[in-house]
PDB file of C-alpha atoms in Angstrom:
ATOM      1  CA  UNK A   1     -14.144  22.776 -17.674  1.00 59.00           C
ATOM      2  CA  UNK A   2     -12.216  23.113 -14.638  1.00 73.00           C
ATOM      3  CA  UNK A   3     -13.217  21.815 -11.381  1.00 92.00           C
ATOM      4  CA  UNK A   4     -13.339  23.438  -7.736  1.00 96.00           C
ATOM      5  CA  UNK A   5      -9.728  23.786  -6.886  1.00 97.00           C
ATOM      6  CA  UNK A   6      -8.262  23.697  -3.467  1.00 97.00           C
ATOM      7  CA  UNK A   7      -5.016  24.622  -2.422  1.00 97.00           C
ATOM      8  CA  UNK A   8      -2.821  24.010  -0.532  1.00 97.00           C
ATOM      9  CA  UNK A   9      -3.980  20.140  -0.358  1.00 96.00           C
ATOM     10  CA  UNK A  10      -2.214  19.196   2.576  1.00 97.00           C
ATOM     11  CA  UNK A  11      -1.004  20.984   5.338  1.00 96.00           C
ATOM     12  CA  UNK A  12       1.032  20.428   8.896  1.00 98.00           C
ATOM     13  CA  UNK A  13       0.191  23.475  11.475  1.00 98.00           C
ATOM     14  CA  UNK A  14       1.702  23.596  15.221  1.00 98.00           C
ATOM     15  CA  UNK A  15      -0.975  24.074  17.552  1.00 98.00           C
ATOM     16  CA  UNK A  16      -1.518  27.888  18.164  1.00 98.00           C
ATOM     17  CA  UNK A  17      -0.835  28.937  14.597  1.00 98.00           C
ATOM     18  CA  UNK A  18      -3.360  29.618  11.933  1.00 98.00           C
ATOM     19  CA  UNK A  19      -4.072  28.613   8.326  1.00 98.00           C
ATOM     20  CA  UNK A  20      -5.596  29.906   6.004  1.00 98.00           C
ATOM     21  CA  UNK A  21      -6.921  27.761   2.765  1.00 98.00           C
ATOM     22  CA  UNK A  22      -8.124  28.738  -0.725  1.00 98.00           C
ATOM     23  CA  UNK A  23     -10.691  27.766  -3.008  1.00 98.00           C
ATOM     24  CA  UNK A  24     -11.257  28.598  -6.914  1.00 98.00           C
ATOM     25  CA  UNK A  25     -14.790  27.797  -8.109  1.00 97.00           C
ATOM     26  CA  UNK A  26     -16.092  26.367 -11.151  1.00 95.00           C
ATOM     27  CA  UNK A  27     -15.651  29.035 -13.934  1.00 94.00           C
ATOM     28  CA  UNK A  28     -18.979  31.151 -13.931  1.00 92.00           C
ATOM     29  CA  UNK A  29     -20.400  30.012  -9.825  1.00 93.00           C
ATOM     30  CA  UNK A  30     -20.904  32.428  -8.018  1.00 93.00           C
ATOM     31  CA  UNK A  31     -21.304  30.932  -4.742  1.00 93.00           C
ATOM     32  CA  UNK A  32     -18.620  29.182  -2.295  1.00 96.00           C
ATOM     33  CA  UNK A  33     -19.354  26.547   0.407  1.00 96.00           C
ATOM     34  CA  UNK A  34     -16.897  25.295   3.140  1.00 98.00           C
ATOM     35  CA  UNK A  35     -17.244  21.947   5.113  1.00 97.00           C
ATOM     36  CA  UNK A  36     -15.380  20.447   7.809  1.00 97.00           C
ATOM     37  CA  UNK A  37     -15.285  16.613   7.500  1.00 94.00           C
ATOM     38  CA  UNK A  38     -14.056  14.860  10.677  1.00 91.00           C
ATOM     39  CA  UNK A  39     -14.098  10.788  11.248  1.00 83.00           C
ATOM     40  CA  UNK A  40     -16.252  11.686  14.748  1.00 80.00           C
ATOM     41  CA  UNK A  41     -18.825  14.671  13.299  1.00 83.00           C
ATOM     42  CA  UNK A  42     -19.190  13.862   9.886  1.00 85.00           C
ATOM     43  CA  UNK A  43     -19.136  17.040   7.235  1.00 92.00           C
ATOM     44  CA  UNK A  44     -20.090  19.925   8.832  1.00 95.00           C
ATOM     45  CA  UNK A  45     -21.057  23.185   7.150  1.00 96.00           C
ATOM     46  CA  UNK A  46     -19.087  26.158   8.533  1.00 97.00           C
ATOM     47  CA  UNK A  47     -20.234  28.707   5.880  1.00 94.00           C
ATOM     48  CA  UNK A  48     -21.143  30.061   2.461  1.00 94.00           C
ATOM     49  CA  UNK A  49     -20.685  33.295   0.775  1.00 95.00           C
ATOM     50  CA  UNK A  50     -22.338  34.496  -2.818  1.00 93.00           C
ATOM     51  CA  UNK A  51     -21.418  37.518  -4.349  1.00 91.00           C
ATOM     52  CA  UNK A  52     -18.761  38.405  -1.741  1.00 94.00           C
ATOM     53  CA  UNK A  53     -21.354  38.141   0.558  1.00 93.00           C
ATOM     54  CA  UNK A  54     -21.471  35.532   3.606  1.00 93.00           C
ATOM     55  CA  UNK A  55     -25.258  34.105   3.670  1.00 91.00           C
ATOM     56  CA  UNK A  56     -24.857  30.984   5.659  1.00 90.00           C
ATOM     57  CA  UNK A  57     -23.352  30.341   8.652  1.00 93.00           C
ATOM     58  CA  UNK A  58     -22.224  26.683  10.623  1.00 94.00           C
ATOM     59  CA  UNK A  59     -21.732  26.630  13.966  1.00 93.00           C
ATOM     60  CA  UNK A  60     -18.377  26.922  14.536  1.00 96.00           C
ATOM     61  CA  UNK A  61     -16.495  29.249  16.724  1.00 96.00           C
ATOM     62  CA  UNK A  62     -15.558  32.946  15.461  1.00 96.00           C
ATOM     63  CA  UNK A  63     -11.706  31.499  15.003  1.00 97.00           C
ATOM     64  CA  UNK A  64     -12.778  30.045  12.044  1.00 98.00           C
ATOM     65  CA  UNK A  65     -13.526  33.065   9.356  1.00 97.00           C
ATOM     66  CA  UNK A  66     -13.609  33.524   5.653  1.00 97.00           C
ATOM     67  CA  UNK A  67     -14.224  35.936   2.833  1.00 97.00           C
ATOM     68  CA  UNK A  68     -15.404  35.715  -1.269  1.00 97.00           C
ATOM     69  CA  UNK A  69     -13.264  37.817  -4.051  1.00 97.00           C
ATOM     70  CA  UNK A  70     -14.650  39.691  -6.966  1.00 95.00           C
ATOM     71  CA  UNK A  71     -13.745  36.914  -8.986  1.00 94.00           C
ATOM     72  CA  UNK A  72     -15.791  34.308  -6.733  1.00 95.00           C
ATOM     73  CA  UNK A  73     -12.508  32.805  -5.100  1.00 97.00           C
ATOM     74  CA  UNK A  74     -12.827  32.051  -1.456  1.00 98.00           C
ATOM     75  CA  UNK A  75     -10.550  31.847   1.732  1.00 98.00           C
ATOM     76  CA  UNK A  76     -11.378  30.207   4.871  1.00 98.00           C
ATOM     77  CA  UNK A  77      -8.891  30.956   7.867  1.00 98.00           C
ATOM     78  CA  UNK A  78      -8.507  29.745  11.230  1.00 98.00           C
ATOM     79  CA  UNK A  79      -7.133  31.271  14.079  1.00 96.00           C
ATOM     80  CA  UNK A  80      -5.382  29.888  16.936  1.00 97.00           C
ATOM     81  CA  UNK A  81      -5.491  26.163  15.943  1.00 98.00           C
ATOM     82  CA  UNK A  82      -6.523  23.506  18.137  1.00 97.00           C
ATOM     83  CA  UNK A  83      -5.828  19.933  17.975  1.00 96.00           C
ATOM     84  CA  UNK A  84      -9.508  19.370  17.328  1.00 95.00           C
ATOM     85  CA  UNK A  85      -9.555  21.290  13.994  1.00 97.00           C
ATOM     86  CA  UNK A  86      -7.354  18.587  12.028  1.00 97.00           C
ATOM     87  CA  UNK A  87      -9.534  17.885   9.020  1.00 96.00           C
ATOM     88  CA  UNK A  88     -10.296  17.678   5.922  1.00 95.00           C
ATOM     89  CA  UNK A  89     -11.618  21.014   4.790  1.00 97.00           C
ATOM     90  CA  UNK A  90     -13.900  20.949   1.841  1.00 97.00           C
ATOM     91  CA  UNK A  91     -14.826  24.332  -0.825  1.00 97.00           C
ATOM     92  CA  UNK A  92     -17.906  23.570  -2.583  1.00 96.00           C
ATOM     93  CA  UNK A  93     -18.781  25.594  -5.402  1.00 94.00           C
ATOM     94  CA  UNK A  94     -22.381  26.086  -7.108  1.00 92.00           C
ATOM     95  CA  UNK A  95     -24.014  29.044  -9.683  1.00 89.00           C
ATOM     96  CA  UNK A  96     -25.773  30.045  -6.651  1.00 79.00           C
ATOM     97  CA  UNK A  97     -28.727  32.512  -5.920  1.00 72.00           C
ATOM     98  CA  UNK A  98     -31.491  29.867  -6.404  1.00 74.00           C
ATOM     99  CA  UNK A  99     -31.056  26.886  -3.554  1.00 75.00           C
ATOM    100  CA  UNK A 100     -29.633  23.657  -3.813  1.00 75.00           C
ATOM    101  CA  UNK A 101     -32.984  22.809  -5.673  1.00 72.00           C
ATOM    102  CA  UNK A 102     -31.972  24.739  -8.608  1.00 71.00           C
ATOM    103  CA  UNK A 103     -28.313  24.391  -8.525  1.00 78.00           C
ATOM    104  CA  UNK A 104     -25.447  21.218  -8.727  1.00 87.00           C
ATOM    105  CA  UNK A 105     -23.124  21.419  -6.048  1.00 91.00           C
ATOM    106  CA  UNK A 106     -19.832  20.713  -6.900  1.00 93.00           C
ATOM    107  CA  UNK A 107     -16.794  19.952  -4.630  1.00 95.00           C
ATOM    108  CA  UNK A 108     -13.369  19.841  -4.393  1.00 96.00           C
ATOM    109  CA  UNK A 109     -10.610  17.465  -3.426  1.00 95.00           C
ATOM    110  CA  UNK A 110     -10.251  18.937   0.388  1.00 96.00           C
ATOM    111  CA  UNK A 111      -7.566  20.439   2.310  1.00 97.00           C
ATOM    112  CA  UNK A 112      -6.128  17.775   4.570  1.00 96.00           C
ATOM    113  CA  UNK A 113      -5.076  19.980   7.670  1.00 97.00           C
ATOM    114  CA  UNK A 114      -3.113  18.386  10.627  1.00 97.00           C
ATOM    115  CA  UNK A 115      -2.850  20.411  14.211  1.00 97.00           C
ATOM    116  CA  UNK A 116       0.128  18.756  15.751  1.00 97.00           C
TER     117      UNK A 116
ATOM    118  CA  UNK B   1     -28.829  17.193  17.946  1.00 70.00           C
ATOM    119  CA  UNK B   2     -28.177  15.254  14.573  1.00 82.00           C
ATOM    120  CA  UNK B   3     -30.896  16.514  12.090  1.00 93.00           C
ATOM    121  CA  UNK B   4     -29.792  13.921   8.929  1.00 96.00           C
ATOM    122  CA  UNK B   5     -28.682  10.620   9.892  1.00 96.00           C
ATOM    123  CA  UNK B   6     -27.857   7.562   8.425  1.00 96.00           C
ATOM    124  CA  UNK B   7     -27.300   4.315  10.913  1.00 92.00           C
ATOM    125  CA  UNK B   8     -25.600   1.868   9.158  1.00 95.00           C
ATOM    126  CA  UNK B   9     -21.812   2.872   9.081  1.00 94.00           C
ATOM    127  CA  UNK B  10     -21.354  -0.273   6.563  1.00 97.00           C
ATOM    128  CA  UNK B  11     -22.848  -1.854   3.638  1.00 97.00           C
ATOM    129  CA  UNK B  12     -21.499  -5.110   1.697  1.00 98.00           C
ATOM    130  CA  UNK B  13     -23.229  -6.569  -1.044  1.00 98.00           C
ATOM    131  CA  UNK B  14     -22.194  -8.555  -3.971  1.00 98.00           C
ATOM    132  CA  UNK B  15     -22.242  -7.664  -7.560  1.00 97.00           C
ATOM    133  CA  UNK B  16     -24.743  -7.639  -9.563  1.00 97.00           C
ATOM    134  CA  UNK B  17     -27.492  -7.569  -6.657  1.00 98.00           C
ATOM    135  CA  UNK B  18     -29.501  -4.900  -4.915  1.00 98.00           C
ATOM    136  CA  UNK B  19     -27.524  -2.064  -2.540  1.00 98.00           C
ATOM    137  CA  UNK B  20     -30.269  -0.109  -0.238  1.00 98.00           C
ATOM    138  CA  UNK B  21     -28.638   2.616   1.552  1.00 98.00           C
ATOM    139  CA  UNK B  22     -31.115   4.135   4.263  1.00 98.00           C
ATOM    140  CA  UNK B  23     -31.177   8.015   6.204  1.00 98.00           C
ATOM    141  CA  UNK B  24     -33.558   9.293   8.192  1.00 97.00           C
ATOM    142  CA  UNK B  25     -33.811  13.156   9.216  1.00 97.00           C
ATOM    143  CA  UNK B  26     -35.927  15.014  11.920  1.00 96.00           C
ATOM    144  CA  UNK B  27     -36.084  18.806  10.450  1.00 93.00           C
ATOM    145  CA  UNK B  28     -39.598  19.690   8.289  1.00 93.00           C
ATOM    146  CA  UNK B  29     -38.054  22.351   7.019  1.00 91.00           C
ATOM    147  CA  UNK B  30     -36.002  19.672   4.903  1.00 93.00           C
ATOM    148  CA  UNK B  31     -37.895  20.125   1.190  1.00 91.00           C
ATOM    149  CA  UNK B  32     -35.185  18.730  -0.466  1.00 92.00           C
ATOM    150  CA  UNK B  33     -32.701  15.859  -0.254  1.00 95.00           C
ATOM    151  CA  UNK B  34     -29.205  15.185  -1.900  1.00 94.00           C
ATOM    152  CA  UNK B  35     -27.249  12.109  -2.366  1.00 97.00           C
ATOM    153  CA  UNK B  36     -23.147  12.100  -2.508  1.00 96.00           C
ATOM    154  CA  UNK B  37     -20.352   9.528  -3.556  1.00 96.00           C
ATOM    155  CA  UNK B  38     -17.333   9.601  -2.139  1.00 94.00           C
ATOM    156  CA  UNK B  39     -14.131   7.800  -2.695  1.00 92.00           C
ATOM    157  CA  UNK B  40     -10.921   8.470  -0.451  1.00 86.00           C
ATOM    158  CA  UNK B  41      -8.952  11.454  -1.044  1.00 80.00           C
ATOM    159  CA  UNK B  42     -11.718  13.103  -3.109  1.00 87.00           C
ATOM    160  CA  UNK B  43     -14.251  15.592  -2.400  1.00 91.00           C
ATOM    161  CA  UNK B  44     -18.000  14.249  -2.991  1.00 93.00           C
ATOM    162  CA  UNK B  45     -19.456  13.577  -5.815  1.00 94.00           C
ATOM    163  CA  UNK B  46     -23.424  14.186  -6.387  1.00 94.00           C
ATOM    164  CA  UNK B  47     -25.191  11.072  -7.316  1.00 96.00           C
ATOM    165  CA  UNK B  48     -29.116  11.799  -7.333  1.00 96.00           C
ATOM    166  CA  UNK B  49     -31.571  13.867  -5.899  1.00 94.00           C
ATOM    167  CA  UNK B  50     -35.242  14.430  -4.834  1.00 95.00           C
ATOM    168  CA  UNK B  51     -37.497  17.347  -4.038  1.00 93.00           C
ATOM    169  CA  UNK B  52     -40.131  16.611  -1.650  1.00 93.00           C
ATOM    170  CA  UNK B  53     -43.171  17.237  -3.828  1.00 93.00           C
ATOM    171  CA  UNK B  54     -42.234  13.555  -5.337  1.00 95.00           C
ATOM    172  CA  UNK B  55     -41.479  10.274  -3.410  1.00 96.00           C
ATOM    173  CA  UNK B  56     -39.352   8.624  -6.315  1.00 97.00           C
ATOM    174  CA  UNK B  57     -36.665   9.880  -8.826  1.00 97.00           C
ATOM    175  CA  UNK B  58     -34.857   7.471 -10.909  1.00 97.00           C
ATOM    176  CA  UNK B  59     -31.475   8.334 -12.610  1.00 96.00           C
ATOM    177  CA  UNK B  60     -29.700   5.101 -14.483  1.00 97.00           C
ATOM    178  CA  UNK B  61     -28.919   2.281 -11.944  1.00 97.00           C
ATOM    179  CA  UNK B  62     -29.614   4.930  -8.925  1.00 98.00           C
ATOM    180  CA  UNK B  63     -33.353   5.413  -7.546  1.00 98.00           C
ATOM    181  CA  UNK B  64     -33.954   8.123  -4.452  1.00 98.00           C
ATOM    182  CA  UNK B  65     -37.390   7.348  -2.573  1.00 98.00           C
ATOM    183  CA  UNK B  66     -38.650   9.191  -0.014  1.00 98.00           C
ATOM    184  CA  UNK B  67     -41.587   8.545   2.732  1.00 97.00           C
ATOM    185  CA  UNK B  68     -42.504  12.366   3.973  1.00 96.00           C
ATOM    186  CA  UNK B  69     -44.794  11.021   6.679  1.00 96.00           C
ATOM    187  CA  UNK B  70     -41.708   8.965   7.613  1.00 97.00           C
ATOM    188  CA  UNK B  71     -38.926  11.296   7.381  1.00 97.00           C
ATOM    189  CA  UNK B  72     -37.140   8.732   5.726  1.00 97.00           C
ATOM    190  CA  UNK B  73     -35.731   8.192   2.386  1.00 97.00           C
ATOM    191  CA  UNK B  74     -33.600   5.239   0.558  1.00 98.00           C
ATOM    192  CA  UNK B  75     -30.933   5.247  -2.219  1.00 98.00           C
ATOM    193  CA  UNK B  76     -31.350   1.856  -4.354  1.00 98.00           C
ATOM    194  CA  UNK B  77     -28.194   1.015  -6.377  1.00 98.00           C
ATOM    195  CA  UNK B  78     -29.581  -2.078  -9.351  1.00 97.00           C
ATOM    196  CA  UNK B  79     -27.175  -3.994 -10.389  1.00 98.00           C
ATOM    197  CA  UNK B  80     -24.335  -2.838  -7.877  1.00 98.00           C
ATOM    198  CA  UNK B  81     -20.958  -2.966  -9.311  1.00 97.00           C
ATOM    199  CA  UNK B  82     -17.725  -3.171  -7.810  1.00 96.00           C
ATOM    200  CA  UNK B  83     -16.937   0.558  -8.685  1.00 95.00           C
ATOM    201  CA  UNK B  84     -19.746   1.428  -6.780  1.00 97.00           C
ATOM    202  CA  UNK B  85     -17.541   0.803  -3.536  1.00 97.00           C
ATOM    203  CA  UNK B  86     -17.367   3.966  -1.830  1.00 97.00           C
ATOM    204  CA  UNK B  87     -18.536   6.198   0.996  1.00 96.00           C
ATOM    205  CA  UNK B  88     -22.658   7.421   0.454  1.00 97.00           C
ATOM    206  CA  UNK B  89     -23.200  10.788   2.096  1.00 96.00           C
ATOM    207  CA  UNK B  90     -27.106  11.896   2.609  1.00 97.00           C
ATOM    208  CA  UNK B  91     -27.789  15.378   2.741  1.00 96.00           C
ATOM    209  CA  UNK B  92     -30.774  17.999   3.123  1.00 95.00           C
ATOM    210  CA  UNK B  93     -31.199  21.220   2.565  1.00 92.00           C
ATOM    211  CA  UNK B  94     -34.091  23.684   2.897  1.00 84.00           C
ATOM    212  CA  UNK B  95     -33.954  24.010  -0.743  1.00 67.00           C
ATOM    213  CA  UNK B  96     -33.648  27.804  -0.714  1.00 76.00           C
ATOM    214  CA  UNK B  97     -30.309  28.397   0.405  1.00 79.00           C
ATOM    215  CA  UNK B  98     -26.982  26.527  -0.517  1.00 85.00           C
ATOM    216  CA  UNK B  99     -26.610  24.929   2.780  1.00 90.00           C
ATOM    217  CA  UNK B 100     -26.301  20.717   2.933  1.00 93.00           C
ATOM    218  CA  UNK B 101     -26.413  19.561   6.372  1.00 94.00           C
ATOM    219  CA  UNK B 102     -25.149  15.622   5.698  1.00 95.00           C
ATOM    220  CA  UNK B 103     -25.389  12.551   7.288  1.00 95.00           C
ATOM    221  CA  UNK B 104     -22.188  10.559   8.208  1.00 94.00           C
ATOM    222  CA  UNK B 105     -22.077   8.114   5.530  1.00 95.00           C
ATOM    223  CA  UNK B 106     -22.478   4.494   4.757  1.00 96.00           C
ATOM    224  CA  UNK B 107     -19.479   2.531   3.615  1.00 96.00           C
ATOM    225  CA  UNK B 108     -20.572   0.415   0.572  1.00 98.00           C
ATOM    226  CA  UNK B 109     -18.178  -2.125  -0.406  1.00 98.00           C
ATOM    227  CA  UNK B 110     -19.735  -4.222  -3.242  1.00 98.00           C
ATOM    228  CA  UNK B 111     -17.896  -7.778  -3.889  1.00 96.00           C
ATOM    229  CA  UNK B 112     -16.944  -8.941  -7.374  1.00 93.00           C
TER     230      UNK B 112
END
């Protein structure tokens, strides 16, 4: 069975730009996470969706956006990059609809993103 | 305001002994409580977890306990092994939704 996949896995952005990353989930989940993991703030929850819709959301600032597929693939974009957003970006992936009590979550490798 | 948090950055213990990671959180609304592995250049890893109704679940070598009244709760690796070397995220969640708000990790390095 096929993990959470993440593409691209790493990335070099100029300042200004924006990025957008994907995320295939486990075969059969139905929900998508997305985390920011920085050396300073730790991982950081930005948002989830289930179902194509978002349920969750971080607090982060409305640059960073995202959207679920049909199929249960995610993209997270961000707008206008800033030196602060160089991260690594982690999809997590679960069968959603019950809470983390009643479903595994299951991440990917992370998209390493550099704001230069 | 840092509702999960785990104060030791670093953790070295040699193999074959007890490893006792620690994390502490300050939200009630926390009814259950995750533990991660992660090694460099991979996403995390779920090791154990616990719901609050219990104070002890035991998976293998790995043992979650957690002290409600305390708002604490302690991972408990027996015998560590070198492989164990890695980064230990804590996380809690209010159990009904999918979000994990983490702590920032302990280092564990375990010494042949």
């Amino acid at each position: 069975k096929a993990g959470v996949t993440q593409t691209p896995r790493y990335l070099i952005k100029t300042r200004g730009q924006q990025v957008t990353l994907s995320c295939s989930p486990i075969s059969g989940h139905r929900s998508v996470s997305w985390y920011q993991q920085t050396p300073g703030q730790g991982l950081q929850f930005l948002f989830e969706y289930f179902s194509e819709t978002q349920r969750n959301k971080g607090n982060f600032p409305g640059r960073f956006s995202g959207r679920q597929f049909s199929n249960s693939r995610s993209e997270m974009n961000v707008s206008t990059l800033e030196l602060g957003d160089s991260a690594l970006y982690l999809c997590a992936s679960s069968l959603g609809g019950q809470g983390v009590s009643g479903n595994t979550i299951y991440f990917g490798e992370g998209s390493w993103l550099t704001v230069v | 305001d840092q509702q999960v948090k785990q104060n030791s950055p670093s953790l070295s213990v040699q193999e074959g002994r007890i490893s006792i990671l620690n994390c502490d959180y300050t939200n009630s609304m926390f009814d259950y409580f995750l533990w991660y592995k992660k090694y460099p250049a991979e996403g995390p890893t779920f090791l154990i977890s616990i719901s609050s109704i219990k104070d002890k679940n035991e998976d293998g070598r790995f043992t979650v306990f957690l002290n409600k009244s305390a708002k604490h709760l302690s991972l408990h690796i027996v015998p560590s092994q070198p492989g164990d070397s890695a980064v230990y995220f804590c996380a809690a969640s209010d159990g009904g939704s999918e979000k994990l708000v983490f702590g920032k990790g302990t280092k564990l390095t375990v010494n042949p």
